[in-house]
Amino acid sequence: ALSRASVEYPYERNYLLEEGDNRLASKALPYDSVNNFSLWTLHNRRVADQQKPLAVVYARNTDDVVKATMCAVEAQLPVMGQSGRHSYLAYCLQDCMLINTYLMKAVTINEQKGTAALGAGLNLGQAYTYLDKAGFTIPGGTCPTVGLAGLTLGGGKGILIRMEGMLVDKLIGVDAVLSNGTLVRATSQNHSDLLWLAKGG
């Protein structure tokens, strides 16, 4: 759910994508190959030499996530997710498949309902910029490079918290891939237990 507001965001040129361009703009760090794997540990140096993903999948859409998940289950590998590089949790300390969602940047805004579907690969700066163009905002934080998915599922404390609450309070649905490869949309009406889990239980 969105708020009607305008947030002047100074990083627009650095975080917007050109139409059809799947790469982040100039000041963002790319994840373009496993050769750039060192960038993945940039914000979590305490376990920098311990992460051991056997495969890193750069999903472009939910179908890619489904296929990667089914492959990992067949290979009996745990699946870990990543969107923005800022996580301090020690994921992939054993063999795993890491699914990176940073290419999943679709934005669909329903102005009549005041809602938006925001891709799991957006960072906060991109989300603010796209929403602001439609006259909306979300109660997010101030760091433009933090991944929106992790920020939301982690609670999302931000500068509008007194007016709008936590970012996770605005979460009304998630698309989730289950371990058997099934894609479900969790809302208060369907798979409400998964939405409850996504919001912290």
PDB file of C-alpha atoms in Angstrom:
ATOM      1  CA  ALA A   1       0.000   0.000   0.000  1.00  0.00           C
ATOM      2  CA  LEU A   2       1.287   3.418  -0.971  1.00  0.00           C
ATOM      3  CA  SER A   3       1.113   6.882   0.535  1.00  0.00           C
ATOM      4  CA  ARG A   4       0.218   9.989  -1.458  1.00  0.00           C
ATOM      5  CA  ALA A   5       3.302  12.108  -1.097  1.00  0.00           C
ATOM      6  CA  SER A   6       6.229  13.456  -2.988  1.00  0.00           C
ATOM      7  CA  VAL A   7       9.746  12.656  -1.863  1.00  0.00           C
ATOM      8  CA  GLU A   8      12.474  14.680  -3.528  1.00  0.00           C
ATOM      9  CA  TYR A   9      15.097  12.038  -4.170  1.00  0.00           C
ATOM     10  CA  PRO A  10      18.534  13.308  -5.213  1.00  0.00           C
ATOM     11  CA  TYR A  11      19.852  10.076  -6.757  1.00  0.00           C
ATOM     12  CA  GLU A  12      17.480   9.691  -9.683  1.00  0.00           C
ATOM     13  CA  ARG A  13      20.080   9.703 -12.452  1.00  0.00           C
ATOM     14  CA  ASN A  14      22.244   7.161 -10.680  1.00  0.00           C
ATOM     15  CA  TYR A  15      19.566   4.588  -9.930  1.00  0.00           C
ATOM     16  CA  LEU A  16      17.091   4.671 -12.785  1.00  0.00           C
ATOM     17  CA  LEU A  17      17.381   2.090 -15.510  1.00  0.00           C
ATOM     18  CA  GLU A  18      17.038   2.938 -19.156  1.00  0.00           C
ATOM     19  CA  GLU A  19      14.197   1.087 -20.848  1.00  0.00           C
ATOM     20  CA  GLY A  20      15.352  -2.396 -21.810  1.00  0.00           C
ATOM     21  CA  ASP A  21      18.579  -2.110 -19.828  1.00  0.00           C
ATOM     22  CA  ASN A  22      19.029  -4.875 -17.263  1.00  0.00           C
ATOM     23  CA  ARG A  23      22.173  -3.385 -15.729  1.00  0.00           C
ATOM     24  CA  LEU A  24      22.270  -1.011 -12.826  1.00  0.00           C
ATOM     25  CA  ALA A  25      23.300   2.529 -13.628  1.00  0.00           C
ATOM     26  CA  SER A  26      26.701   4.058 -13.051  1.00  0.00           C
ATOM     27  CA  LYS A  27      27.102   4.246  -9.286  1.00  0.00           C
ATOM     28  CA  ALA A  28      25.599   0.852  -8.464  1.00  0.00           C
ATOM     29  CA  LEU A  29      27.767  -2.239  -8.093  1.00  0.00           C
ATOM     30  CA  PRO A  30      27.177  -4.895 -10.772  1.00  0.00           C
ATOM     31  CA  TYR A  31      26.717  -8.585 -10.160  1.00  0.00           C
ATOM     32  CA  ASP A  32      27.427  -9.424 -13.762  1.00  0.00           C
ATOM     33  CA  SER A  33      29.398 -12.617 -13.226  1.00  0.00           C
ATOM     34  CA  VAL A  34      30.767 -14.987 -10.646  1.00  0.00           C
ATOM     35  CA  ASN A  35      34.111 -13.277 -11.324  1.00  0.00           C
ATOM     36  CA  ASN A  36      32.650 -10.270  -9.480  1.00  0.00           C
ATOM     37  CA  PHE A  37      31.700 -12.452  -6.537  1.00  0.00           C
ATOM     38  CA  SER A  38      33.858 -10.351  -4.207  1.00  0.00           C
ATOM     39  CA  LEU A  39      31.304  -7.548  -4.583  1.00  0.00           C
ATOM     40  CA  TRP A  40      28.711  -9.834  -3.019  1.00  0.00           C
ATOM     41  CA  THR A  41      30.553  -9.699   0.311  1.00  0.00           C
ATOM     42  CA  LEU A  42      31.090  -5.944   0.291  1.00  0.00           C
ATOM     43  CA  HIS A  43      28.733  -5.179   3.196  1.00  0.00           C
ATOM     44  CA  ASN A  44      29.382  -8.318   5.248  1.00  0.00           C
ATOM     45  CA  ARG A  45      33.114  -8.640   5.676  1.00  0.00           C
ATOM     46  CA  ARG A  46      32.877 -10.620   8.928  1.00  0.00           C
ATOM     47  CA  VAL A  47      32.180 -13.804   6.939  1.00  0.00           C
ATOM     48  CA  ALA A  48      33.825 -12.763   3.676  1.00  0.00           C
ATOM     49  CA  ASP A  49      35.924 -15.917   3.319  1.00  0.00           C
ATOM     50  CA  GLN A  50      33.257 -18.354   4.488  1.00  0.00           C
ATOM     51  CA  GLN A  51      30.434 -18.074   1.936  1.00  0.00           C
ATOM     52  CA  LYS A  52      30.280 -21.098  -0.309  1.00  0.00           C
ATOM     53  CA  PRO A  53      27.508 -20.969  -2.909  1.00  0.00           C
ATOM     54  CA  LEU A  54      27.945 -23.733  -5.460  1.00  0.00           C
ATOM     55  CA  ALA A  55      25.863 -21.737  -7.910  1.00  0.00           C
ATOM     56  CA  VAL A  56      24.690 -18.150  -8.186  1.00  0.00           C
ATOM     57  CA  VAL A  57      21.534 -17.731 -10.284  1.00  0.00           C
ATOM     58  CA  TYR A  58      20.653 -14.245 -11.572  1.00  0.00           C
ATOM     59  CA  ALA A  59      16.895 -14.555 -11.987  1.00  0.00           C
ATOM     60  CA  ARG A  60      15.168 -12.236 -14.445  1.00  0.00           C
ATOM     61  CA  ASN A  61      11.624 -13.243 -13.452  1.00  0.00           C
ATOM     62  CA  THR A  62       9.692 -15.556 -11.147  1.00  0.00           C
ATOM     63  CA  ASP A  63       9.898 -18.378 -13.681  1.00  0.00           C
ATOM     64  CA  ASP A  64      13.686 -18.320 -13.322  1.00  0.00           C
ATOM     65  CA  VAL A  65      13.286 -18.514  -9.535  1.00  0.00           C
ATOM     66  CA  VAL A  66      10.956 -21.515  -9.920  1.00  0.00           C
ATOM     67  CA  LYS A  67      13.410 -23.346 -12.202  1.00  0.00           C
ATOM     68  CA  ALA A  68      16.396 -22.584  -9.972  1.00  0.00           C
ATOM     69  CA  THR A  69      14.520 -23.726  -6.870  1.00  0.00           C
ATOM     70  CA  MET A  70      13.485 -27.009  -8.475  1.00  0.00           C
ATOM     71  CA  CYS A  71      17.065 -27.587  -9.629  1.00  0.00           C
ATOM     72  CA  ALA A  72      18.387 -26.938  -6.125  1.00  0.00           C
ATOM     73  CA  VAL A  73      15.830 -29.264  -4.543  1.00  0.00           C
ATOM     74  CA  GLU A  74      16.734 -32.004  -7.017  1.00  0.00           C
ATOM     75  CA  ALA A  75      20.421 -31.508  -6.175  1.00  0.00           C
ATOM     76  CA  GLN A  76      19.554 -31.453  -2.444  1.00  0.00           C
ATOM     77  CA  LEU A  77      21.017 -27.976  -2.004  1.00  0.00           C
ATOM     78  CA  PRO A  78      19.596 -25.356   0.344  1.00  0.00           C
ATOM     79  CA  VAL A  79      18.336 -22.235  -1.410  1.00  0.00           C
ATOM     80  CA  MET A  80      19.274 -18.734  -0.252  1.00  0.00           C
ATOM     81  CA  GLY A  81      18.037 -15.441  -1.641  1.00  0.00           C
ATOM     82  CA  GLN A  82      19.769 -12.113  -2.197  1.00  0.00           C
ATOM     83  CA  SER A  83      18.598  -8.768  -3.495  1.00  0.00           C
ATOM     84  CA  GLY A  84      20.670  -5.872  -2.225  1.00  0.00           C
ATOM     85  CA  ARG A  85      24.019  -6.978  -0.682  1.00  0.00           C
ATOM     86  CA  HIS A  86      23.398  -5.285   2.665  1.00  0.00           C
ATOM     87  CA  SER A  87      22.468  -8.383   4.672  1.00  0.00           C
ATOM     88  CA  TYR A  88      24.495  -9.056   7.775  1.00  0.00           C
ATOM     89  CA  LEU A  89      23.103 -12.573   8.110  1.00  0.00           C
ATOM     90  CA  ALA A  90      25.594 -15.331   7.440  1.00  0.00           C
ATOM     91  CA  TYR A  91      23.944 -17.120   4.538  1.00  0.00           C
ATOM     92  CA  CYS A  92      25.648 -19.771   2.382  1.00  0.00           C
ATOM     93  CA  LEU A  93      28.217 -20.836   4.951  1.00  0.00           C
ATOM     94  CA  GLN A  94      27.736 -24.321   3.549  1.00  0.00           C
ATOM     95  CA  ASP A  95      27.145 -25.452  -0.036  1.00  0.00           C
ATOM     96  CA  CYS A  96      24.021 -23.743  -1.357  1.00  0.00           C
ATOM     97  CA  MET A  97      22.366 -22.231  -4.389  1.00  0.00           C
ATOM     98  CA  LEU A  98      22.154 -18.451  -4.148  1.00  0.00           C
ATOM     99  CA  ILE A  99      19.299 -16.880  -6.115  1.00  0.00           C
ATOM    100  CA  ASN A 100      20.045 -13.227  -6.805  1.00  0.00           C
ATOM    101  CA  THR A 101      16.991 -11.141  -7.754  1.00  0.00           C
ATOM    102  CA  TYR A 102      18.613  -7.837  -8.664  1.00  0.00           C
ATOM    103  CA  LEU A 103      17.452  -8.090 -12.308  1.00  0.00           C
ATOM    104  CA  MET A 104      13.804  -8.348 -11.215  1.00  0.00           C
ATOM    105  CA  LYS A 105      12.909  -4.656 -11.292  1.00  0.00           C
ATOM    106  CA  ALA A 106       9.350  -4.549 -12.637  1.00  0.00           C
ATOM    107  CA  VAL A 107       7.144  -1.796 -11.193  1.00  0.00           C
ATOM    108  CA  THR A 108       3.349  -1.778 -11.598  1.00  0.00           C
ATOM    109  CA  ILE A 109       1.405   1.023  -9.904  1.00  0.00           C
ATOM    110  CA  ASN A 110      -2.378   0.969  -9.428  1.00  0.00           C
ATOM    111  CA  GLU A 111      -3.171   4.616  -8.791  1.00  0.00           C
ATOM    112  CA  GLN A 112      -6.870   3.982  -8.141  1.00  0.00           C
ATOM    113  CA  LYS A 113      -6.178   1.457  -5.372  1.00  0.00           C
ATOM    114  CA  GLY A 114      -3.030   3.179  -4.125  1.00  0.00           C
ATOM    115  CA  THR A 115      -0.998  -0.022  -4.419  1.00  0.00           C
ATOM    116  CA  ALA A 116       2.080  -1.138  -6.311  1.00  0.00           C
ATOM    117  CA  ALA A 117       3.783  -4.402  -7.226  1.00  0.00           C
ATOM    118  CA  LEU A 118       7.508  -3.804  -6.787  1.00  0.00           C
ATOM    119  CA  GLY A 119      10.120  -6.223  -8.123  1.00  0.00           C
ATOM    120  CA  ALA A 120      12.329  -8.061  -5.658  1.00  0.00           C
ATOM    121  CA  GLY A 121      15.466  -6.675  -7.305  1.00  0.00           C
ATOM    122  CA  LEU A 122      14.723  -2.988  -6.799  1.00  0.00           C
ATOM    123  CA  ASN A 123      16.864  -1.033  -4.421  1.00  0.00           C
ATOM    124  CA  LEU A 124      15.305   1.674  -2.288  1.00  0.00           C
ATOM    125  CA  GLY A 125      16.545   4.497  -4.502  1.00  0.00           C
ATOM    126  CA  GLN A 126      14.923   2.952  -7.573  1.00  0.00           C
ATOM    127  CA  ALA A 127      11.653   2.311  -5.728  1.00  0.00           C
ATOM    128  CA  TYR A 128      11.487   5.882  -4.435  1.00  0.00           C
ATOM    129  CA  THR A 129      12.198   7.287  -7.890  1.00  0.00           C
ATOM    130  CA  TYR A 130       9.621   5.227  -9.784  1.00  0.00           C
ATOM    131  CA  LEU A 131       6.930   5.790  -7.151  1.00  0.00           C
ATOM    132  CA  ASP A 132       7.629   9.514  -6.913  1.00  0.00           C
ATOM    133  CA  LYS A 133       6.980   9.925 -10.638  1.00  0.00           C
ATOM    134  CA  ALA A 134       3.410   8.745  -9.947  1.00  0.00           C
ATOM    135  CA  GLY A 135       3.063  10.920  -6.838  1.00  0.00           C
ATOM    136  CA  PHE A 136       3.439   8.116  -4.290  1.00  0.00           C
ATOM    137  CA  THR A 137       5.998   6.983  -1.756  1.00  0.00           C
ATOM    138  CA  ILE A 138       6.602   4.264   0.831  1.00  0.00           C
ATOM    139  CA  PRO A 139       7.850   4.563   4.425  1.00  0.00           C
ATOM    140  CA  GLY A 140      11.353   3.365   3.633  1.00  0.00           C
ATOM    141  CA  GLY A 141      14.770   4.408   4.857  1.00  0.00           C
ATOM    142  CA  THR A 142      17.496   6.742   3.618  1.00  0.00           C
ATOM    143  CA  CYS A 143      20.101   4.419   2.045  1.00  0.00           C
ATOM    144  CA  PRO A 144      19.468   4.259  -1.716  1.00  0.00           C
ATOM    145  CA  THR A 145      21.438   1.056  -2.349  1.00  0.00           C
ATOM    146  CA  VAL A 146      19.740  -1.193   0.201  1.00  0.00           C
ATOM    147  CA  GLY A 147      17.625  -3.916  -1.403  1.00  0.00           C
ATOM    148  CA  LEU A 148      13.897  -3.222  -1.129  1.00  0.00           C
ATOM    149  CA  ALA A 149      12.952  -6.867  -0.518  1.00  0.00           C
ATOM    150  CA  GLY A 150      15.289  -7.339   2.425  1.00  0.00           C
ATOM    151  CA  LEU A 151      14.438  -3.914   3.842  1.00  0.00           C
ATOM    152  CA  THR A 152      10.722  -4.702   3.721  1.00  0.00           C
ATOM    153  CA  LEU A 153      10.920  -8.213   5.160  1.00  0.00           C
ATOM    154  CA  GLY A 154      13.295  -6.965   7.837  1.00  0.00           C
ATOM    155  CA  GLY A 155      10.725  -4.440   9.060  1.00  0.00           C
ATOM    156  CA  GLY A 156      11.666  -1.340   7.127  1.00  0.00           C
ATOM    157  CA  LYS A 157      12.258   1.360   9.709  1.00  0.00           C
ATOM    158  CA  GLY A 158      12.507   4.698   7.984  1.00  0.00           C
ATOM    159  CA  ILE A 159      12.047   8.447   8.038  1.00  0.00           C
ATOM    160  CA  LEU A 160       8.242   8.309   7.713  1.00  0.00           C
ATOM    161  CA  ILE A 161       7.743   5.853  10.566  1.00  0.00           C
ATOM    162  CA  ARG A 162       5.832   8.303  12.792  1.00  0.00           C
ATOM    163  CA  MET A 163       3.310   9.114  10.054  1.00  0.00           C
ATOM    164  CA  GLU A 164       3.135   5.812   8.183  1.00  0.00           C
ATOM    165  CA  GLY A 165       4.549   3.081  10.420  1.00  0.00           C
ATOM    166  CA  MET A 166       7.021   0.432   9.350  1.00  0.00           C
ATOM    167  CA  LEU A 167       7.427  -0.511   5.690  1.00  0.00           C
ATOM    168  CA  VAL A 168       6.383  -4.099   6.444  1.00  0.00           C
ATOM    169  CA  ASP A 169       3.076  -2.724   7.781  1.00  0.00           C
ATOM    170  CA  LYS A 170       2.293  -1.626   4.216  1.00  0.00           C
ATOM    171  CA  LEU A 171       2.999  -5.082   2.753  1.00  0.00           C
ATOM    172  CA  ILE A 172      -0.285  -6.555   1.440  1.00  0.00           C
ATOM    173  CA  GLY A 173       1.023  -9.451  -0.626  1.00  0.00           C
ATOM    174  CA  VAL A 174       4.069 -11.395  -1.770  1.00  0.00           C
ATOM    175  CA  ASP A 175       4.802 -13.750  -4.637  1.00  0.00           C
ATOM    176  CA  ALA A 176       6.597 -16.723  -3.105  1.00  0.00           C
ATOM    177  CA  VAL A 177       8.209 -19.809  -4.606  1.00  0.00           C
ATOM    178  CA  LEU A 178       7.776 -22.857  -2.390  1.00  0.00           C
ATOM    179  CA  SER A 179      10.405 -25.561  -2.050  1.00  0.00           C
ATOM    180  CA  ASN A 180       8.465 -27.797  -4.474  1.00  0.00           C
ATOM    181  CA  GLY A 181       8.692 -25.088  -7.150  1.00  0.00           C
ATOM    182  CA  THR A 182       5.109 -23.876  -6.792  1.00  0.00           C
ATOM    183  CA  LEU A 183       4.586 -20.143  -7.259  1.00  0.00           C
ATOM    184  CA  VAL A 184       1.929 -18.706  -4.947  1.00  0.00           C
ATOM    185  CA  ARG A 185       0.648 -15.205  -4.285  1.00  0.00           C
ATOM    186  CA  ALA A 186       0.201 -14.760  -0.560  1.00  0.00           C
ATOM    187  CA  THR A 187      -2.366 -12.169   0.561  1.00  0.00           C
ATOM    188  CA  SER A 188      -4.747 -11.813   3.477  1.00  0.00           C
ATOM    189  CA  GLN A 189      -7.241 -13.940   1.508  1.00  0.00           C
ATOM    190  CA  ASN A 190      -4.951 -16.559  -0.058  1.00  0.00           C
ATOM    191  CA  HIS A 191      -2.053 -18.305   1.665  1.00  0.00           C
ATOM    192  CA  SER A 192      -2.439 -15.853   4.520  1.00  0.00           C
ATOM    193  CA  ASP A 193      -0.054 -17.948   6.645  1.00  0.00           C
ATOM    194  CA  LEU A 194       2.769 -17.161   4.183  1.00  0.00           C
ATOM    195  CA  LEU A 195       1.983 -13.446   4.276  1.00  0.00           C
ATOM    196  CA  TRP A 196       1.945 -13.632   8.089  1.00  0.00           C
ATOM    197  CA  LEU A 197       5.360 -15.324   7.948  1.00  0.00           C
ATOM    198  CA  ALA A 198       6.745 -12.733   5.505  1.00  0.00           C
ATOM    199  CA  LYS A 199       5.630  -9.958   7.864  1.00  0.00           C
ATOM    200  CA  GLY A 200       7.568 -11.464  10.732  1.00  0.00           C
ATOM    201  CA  GLY A 201       5.065 -13.938  12.184  1.00  0.00           C
TER     202      GLY A 201
END
